[in-house]
């Protein structure tokens, strides 16, 4: 029997992947409107993450059955601690796409991110049972995290049993230590002397915001989900999406390369140590999630469904996260329907570009 097997999504996905303009999709997410520099990181004249979007989307299209999506980045505002408008919109966009493909989704965050995810699920009609809150635990003297480890163990043995993928979108992760630096892949020796000069020991293995401030008291240790997969050698593909260098997944880039791209006085101490299988760099993290979701849907032949996921509906979602859950702009700290200091028309232009490349109606 020749031709595509209608019961095997891998067959059609591979053929569809060959028809997509992956370079154009990557360019749409690499626009550096927020001025973070990371999206422009290049090696040998090519973007650092060339091919990662295609690999991640194809992996999801072919193999995803149950996907864990982690998001939510805490930010202090005039009314207290909450979560940013970048991250949850992308996580919810991806969740909607995967659910439309018949793939189970579990959304994970902490007490600051969960209200945004729940409000988004309600707004999109995704149901409230897919969201899970991981408790916030402080590091002990020996950096042990027993409560977080138990939570992960219970999570993977119950709700997330049979998970095939773990995706982190704009989720803070812990910074490097000399040990993590030494374990990274690079062509030469690890720059340990430079690292120890630039990074105070108090900043080892801690989560930071872009200003270099430690934010551990307000962050659940979701990196332990990645650590659990590594310890168990579980067959779960990991994907990271970020725009600032301090997000889970950035450990896939050598510390000295990442800090050089950021060019910030605090770059050395905020760079996240946690790696992933596929890392997507974007001018705004949500843009990487939009590209991943749309490409996966198209690869699985769901272009008709994806046509409804337009900029107007995404603008309404972001307004709902602000109005219902108190989301704030990560740059300004204001309760406003803006993302990383960008007005919605500028921010959503990336989604419009992605849809155009994929031939979806605006």
Short mmCIF file of N, CA, C and O in Angstrom, two decimals, residues 209-284:
data_model
loop_
_atom_site.label_atom_id
_atom_site.label_comp_id
_atom_site.label_asym_id
_atom_site.label_seq_id
_atom_site.Cartn_x
_atom_site.Cartn_y
_atom_site.Cartn_z
N UNK A 209 15.55 38.22 37.69
CA UNK A 209 14.88 38.93 36.61
C UNK A 209 15.93 39.61 35.74
O UNK A 209 17.13 39.49 35.98
N UNK A 210 15.49 40.35 34.73
CA UNK A 210 16.42 40.95 33.79
C UNK A 210 17.26 42.05 34.42
O UNK A 210 18.29 42.44 33.88
N UNK A 211 16.82 42.56 35.57
CA UNK A 211 17.58 43.60 36.26
C UNK A 211 18.64 43.00 37.19
O UNK A 211 19.34 43.73 37.89
N UNK A 212 18.71 41.66 37.22
CA UNK A 212 19.69 41.01 38.06
C UNK A 212 19.24 40.79 39.49
O UNK A 212 20.04 40.36 40.33
N UNK A 213 17.99 41.06 39.80
CA UNK A 213 17.47 40.88 41.14
C UNK A 213 17.06 39.42 41.35
O UNK A 213 16.43 38.83 40.48
N UNK A 214 17.40 38.86 42.50
CA UNK A 214 17.00 37.49 42.81
C UNK A 214 15.50 37.46 43.13
O UNK A 214 15.00 38.27 43.90
N UNK A 215 14.81 36.50 42.52
CA UNK A 215 13.35 36.41 42.66
C UNK A 215 12.91 35.06 43.22
O UNK A 215 11.74 34.71 43.15
N UNK A 216 13.85 34.29 43.80
CA UNK A 216 13.54 32.95 44.30
C UNK A 216 12.35 32.88 45.25
O UNK A 216 11.59 31.90 45.19
N UNK A 217 12.15 33.86 46.15
CA UNK A 217 11.02 33.74 47.08
C UNK A 217 9.65 33.67 46.39
O UNK A 217 8.68 33.27 47.02
N UNK A 218 9.60 34.04 45.12
CA UNK A 218 8.32 34.10 44.41
C UNK A 218 8.25 33.13 43.24
O UNK A 218 7.35 33.25 42.40
N UNK A 219 9.18 32.16 43.18
CA UNK A 219 9.25 31.27 42.02
C UNK A 219 9.22 29.81 42.47
O UNK A 219 10.09 29.37 43.23
N UNK A 220 8.24 29.05 42.00
CA UNK A 220 8.26 27.60 42.21
C UNK A 220 9.39 27.01 41.38
O UNK A 220 9.69 27.48 40.28
N UNK A 221 10.02 25.96 41.90
CA UNK A 221 11.21 25.40 41.27
C UNK A 221 10.83 24.42 40.16
O UNK A 221 11.10 23.22 40.21
N UNK A 222 10.21 24.97 39.11
CA UNK A 222 9.74 24.13 38.01
C UNK A 222 10.88 23.50 37.22
O UNK A 222 10.65 22.57 36.44
N UNK A 223 12.11 23.98 37.43
CA UNK A 223 13.25 23.32 36.78
C UNK A 223 13.40 21.88 37.26
O UNK A 223 14.04 21.07 36.59
N UNK A 224 12.78 21.57 38.42
CA UNK A 224 12.86 20.20 38.94
C UNK A 224 12.10 19.22 38.05
O UNK A 224 12.36 18.03 38.07
N UNK A 225 11.15 19.71 37.27
CA UNK A 225 10.50 18.85 36.27
C UNK A 225 11.52 18.37 35.25
O UNK A 225 11.52 17.19 34.85
N UNK A 226 12.40 19.26 34.83
CA UNK A 226 13.45 18.91 33.88
C UNK A 226 14.47 17.99 34.54
O UNK A 226 14.97 17.05 33.92
N UNK A 227 14.78 18.27 35.82
CA UNK A 227 15.73 17.43 36.55
C UNK A 227 15.19 16.01 36.72
O UNK A 227 15.94 15.03 36.63
N UNK A 228 13.87 15.90 36.96
CA UNK A 228 13.25 14.58 37.11
C UNK A 228 13.41 13.78 35.82
O UNK A 228 13.75 12.59 35.85
N UNK A 229 13.16 14.42 34.69
CA UNK A 229 13.29 13.74 33.39
C UNK A 229 14.72 13.25 33.20
O UNK A 229 14.96 12.11 32.75
N UNK A 230 15.69 14.08 33.56
CA UNK A 230 17.09 13.69 33.41
C UNK A 230 17.44 12.53 34.33
O UNK A 230 18.09 11.57 33.90
N UNK A 231 17.00 12.60 35.59
CA UNK A 231 17.32 11.52 36.53
C UNK A 231 16.71 10.19 36.11
O UNK A 231 17.34 9.14 36.19
N UNK A 232 15.46 10.26 35.65
CA UNK A 232 14.75 9.04 35.28
C UNK A 232 15.08 8.57 33.87
O UNK A 232 14.65 7.48 33.46
N UNK A 233 15.82 9.40 33.14
CA UNK A 233 16.10 9.12 31.72
C UNK A 233 14.80 8.84 30.98
O UNK A 233 14.70 7.91 30.15
N UNK A 234 13.81 9.65 31.30
CA UNK A 234 12.47 9.47 30.72
C UNK A 234 12.47 9.90 29.26
O UNK A 234 13.17 10.85 28.86
N UNK A 235 11.68 9.23 28.47
CA UNK A 235 11.56 9.54 27.04
C UNK A 235 10.60 10.69 26.84
O UNK A 235 9.52 10.56 26.25
N UNK A 236 10.98 11.85 27.36
CA UNK A 236 10.17 13.07 27.27
C UNK A 236 11.02 14.14 26.62
O UNK A 236 12.10 14.49 27.12
N UNK A 237 10.58 14.66 25.49
CA UNK A 237 11.30 15.71 24.79
C UNK A 237 11.08 17.04 25.49
O UNK A 237 9.96 17.38 25.84
N UNK A 238 12.17 17.80 25.68
CA UNK A 238 12.06 19.10 26.36
C UNK A 238 12.29 20.24 25.36
O UNK A 238 13.18 20.17 24.51
N UNK A 239 11.48 21.27 25.50
CA UNK A 239 11.53 22.45 24.62
C UNK A 239 11.53 23.69 25.50
O UNK A 239 10.76 23.78 26.46
N UNK A 240 12.41 24.62 25.20
CA UNK A 240 12.45 25.89 25.93
C UNK A 240 12.26 27.06 24.97
O UNK A 240 12.76 27.01 23.84
N UNK A 241 11.57 28.08 25.44
CA UNK A 241 11.36 29.29 24.63
C UNK A 241 11.64 30.50 25.52
O UNK A 241 11.07 30.62 26.62
N UNK A 242 12.52 31.39 25.06
CA UNK A 242 12.84 32.56 25.87
C UNK A 242 13.36 33.71 25.05
O UNK A 242 13.66 33.57 23.86
N UNK A 243 13.49 34.86 25.72
CA UNK A 243 13.94 36.06 25.03
C UNK A 243 14.99 36.86 25.80
O UNK A 243 15.51 37.85 25.31
N UNK A 244 15.30 36.41 27.04
CA UNK A 244 16.19 37.23 27.86
C UNK A 244 17.39 36.53 28.44
O UNK A 244 18.25 37.17 29.07
N UNK A 245 17.50 35.20 28.28
CA UNK A 245 18.64 34.48 28.79
C UNK A 245 18.47 33.90 30.18
O UNK A 245 19.24 33.04 30.60
N UNK A 246 17.46 34.37 30.92
CA UNK A 246 17.24 33.89 32.29
C UNK A 246 16.12 32.86 32.37
O UNK A 246 15.66 32.55 33.46
N UNK A 247 15.72 32.31 31.23
CA UNK A 247 14.61 31.37 31.20
C UNK A 247 15.09 29.92 31.09
O UNK A 247 16.16 29.64 30.54
N UNK A 248 14.26 29.01 31.58
CA UNK A 248 14.54 27.59 31.46
C UNK A 248 14.76 27.23 29.98
O UNK A 248 13.98 27.64 29.12
N UNK A 249 15.81 26.48 29.74
CA UNK A 249 16.19 26.08 28.38
C UNK A 249 17.47 26.72 27.91
O UNK A 249 18.17 26.18 27.05
N UNK A 250 17.80 27.92 28.49
CA UNK A 250 18.95 28.67 28.01
C UNK A 250 20.28 28.01 28.32
O UNK A 250 21.31 28.40 27.77
N UNK A 251 20.28 26.99 29.18
CA UNK A 251 21.51 26.26 29.44
C UNK A 251 22.01 25.51 28.23
O UNK A 251 23.14 24.97 28.25
N UNK A 252 21.22 25.45 27.16
CA UNK A 252 21.67 24.84 25.91
C UNK A 252 22.73 25.69 25.22
O UNK A 252 23.43 25.21 24.33
N UNK A 253 22.84 26.96 25.61
CA UNK A 253 23.83 27.87 25.04
C UNK A 253 24.97 28.02 26.03
O UNK A 253 24.75 28.28 27.22
N UNK A 254 26.20 27.90 25.57
CA UNK A 254 27.36 28.08 26.45
C UNK A 254 27.27 29.42 27.16
O UNK A 254 26.93 30.44 26.54
N UNK A 255 27.60 29.43 28.44
CA UNK A 255 27.45 30.64 29.27
C UNK A 255 28.12 31.85 28.64
O UNK A 255 27.53 32.93 28.57
N UNK A 256 29.35 31.70 28.14
CA UNK A 256 30.08 32.83 27.59
C UNK A 256 29.46 33.33 26.29
O UNK A 256 29.51 34.53 25.98
N UNK A 257 28.84 32.43 25.52
CA UNK A 257 28.16 32.84 24.29
C UNK A 257 26.88 33.59 24.63
O UNK A 257 26.57 34.63 24.05
N UNK A 258 26.14 33.06 25.59
CA UNK A 258 24.87 33.69 25.98
C UNK A 258 25.10 35.07 26.58
O UNK A 258 24.43 36.04 26.21
N UNK A 259 26.06 35.18 27.49
CA UNK A 259 26.30 36.47 28.12
C UNK A 259 26.84 37.49 27.12
O UNK A 259 26.53 38.67 27.19
N UNK A 260 27.64 37.01 26.17
CA UNK A 260 28.14 37.91 25.14
C UNK A 260 27.02 38.46 24.27
O UNK A 260 27.05 39.63 23.87
N UNK A 261 26.02 37.64 24.00
CA UNK A 261 24.89 38.09 23.20
C UNK A 261 24.04 39.10 23.96
O UNK A 261 23.58 40.09 23.39
N UNK A 262 23.86 38.87 25.25
CA UNK A 262 23.02 39.77 26.04
C UNK A 262 23.68 41.13 26.21
O UNK A 262 22.99 42.17 26.17
N UNK A 263 24.98 41.14 26.44
CA UNK A 263 25.70 42.40 26.55
C UNK A 263 25.27 43.27 27.72
O UNK A 263 25.45 44.49 27.70
N UNK A 264 24.73 42.66 28.76
CA UNK A 264 24.23 43.39 29.92
C UNK A 264 25.21 43.26 31.07
O UNK A 264 25.87 42.23 31.22
N UNK A 265 25.30 44.28 31.94
CA UNK A 265 26.19 44.18 33.11
C UNK A 265 25.84 43.03 34.04
O UNK A 265 26.69 42.56 34.80
N UNK A 266 24.58 42.57 34.00
CA UNK A 266 24.15 41.48 34.89
C UNK A 266 24.02 40.15 34.16
O UNK A 266 23.56 39.16 34.74
N UNK A 267 24.43 40.10 32.90
CA UNK A 267 24.21 38.90 32.08
C UNK A 267 24.83 37.66 32.70
O UNK A 267 24.23 36.58 32.70
N UNK A 268 26.03 37.77 33.26
CA UNK A 268 26.72 36.61 33.78
C UNK A 268 25.98 35.93 34.90
O UNK A 268 25.99 34.70 35.00
N UNK A 269 25.32 36.71 35.74
CA UNK A 269 24.65 36.08 36.88
C UNK A 269 23.20 35.70 36.63
O UNK A 269 22.62 34.94 37.40
N UNK A 270 22.59 36.19 35.56
CA UNK A 270 21.19 35.82 35.31
C UNK A 270 21.06 34.64 34.35
O UNK A 270 19.99 34.02 34.28
N UNK A 271 22.11 34.33 33.59
CA UNK A 271 22.03 33.27 32.58
C UNK A 271 21.59 31.95 33.20
O UNK A 271 22.19 31.47 34.16
N UNK A 272 20.53 31.35 32.66
CA UNK A 272 19.97 30.12 33.22
C UNK A 272 20.83 28.91 32.84
O UNK A 272 21.29 28.80 31.71
N UNK A 273 20.99 28.00 33.79
CA UNK A 273 21.82 26.81 33.58
C UNK A 273 21.06 25.63 33.01
O UNK A 273 21.67 24.64 32.60
N UNK A 274 19.72 25.65 32.98
CA UNK A 274 18.92 24.48 32.62
C UNK A 274 18.83 24.36 31.10
O UNK A 274 18.31 25.26 30.44
N UNK A 275 19.31 23.25 30.52
CA UNK A 275 19.23 23.07 29.07
C UNK A 275 17.94 22.39 28.65
O UNK A 275 17.11 22.01 29.48
N UNK A 276 17.77 22.23 27.36
CA UNK A 276 16.62 21.52 26.81
C UNK A 276 17.02 20.90 25.48
O UNK A 276 18.09 21.21 24.93
N UNK A 277 16.16 20.06 24.93
CA UNK A 277 16.45 19.42 23.65
C UNK A 277 16.34 20.39 22.49
O UNK A 277 17.16 20.36 21.55
N UNK A 278 15.32 21.23 22.51
CA UNK A 278 15.10 22.21 21.43
C UNK A 278 14.88 23.57 22.09
O UNK A 278 13.98 23.73 22.92
N UNK A 279 15.70 24.55 21.72
CA UNK A 279 15.59 25.90 22.29
C UNK A 279 15.21 26.89 21.20
O UNK A 279 15.90 26.99 20.18
N UNK A 280 14.13 27.62 21.43
CA UNK A 280 13.67 28.64 20.49
C UNK A 280 13.93 30.02 21.08
O UNK A 280 13.47 30.33 22.18
N UNK A 281 14.68 30.84 20.35
CA UNK A 281 14.96 32.21 20.75
C UNK A 281 13.99 33.14 20.03
O UNK A 281 13.69 32.94 18.84
N UNK A 282 13.49 34.14 20.73
CA UNK A 282 12.51 35.04 20.12
C UNK A 282 12.70 36.45 20.65
O UNK A 282 13.23 36.66 21.75
N UNK A 283 12.23 37.43 19.88
CA UNK A 283 12.26 38.80 20.35
C UNK A 283 11.36 38.98 21.56
O UNK A 283 11.66 39.76 22.46
N UNK A 284 10.25 38.28 21.57
CA UNK A 284 9.34 38.16 22.71
C UNK A 284 9.00 36.68 22.80
O UNK A 284 8.68 36.06 21.79
#
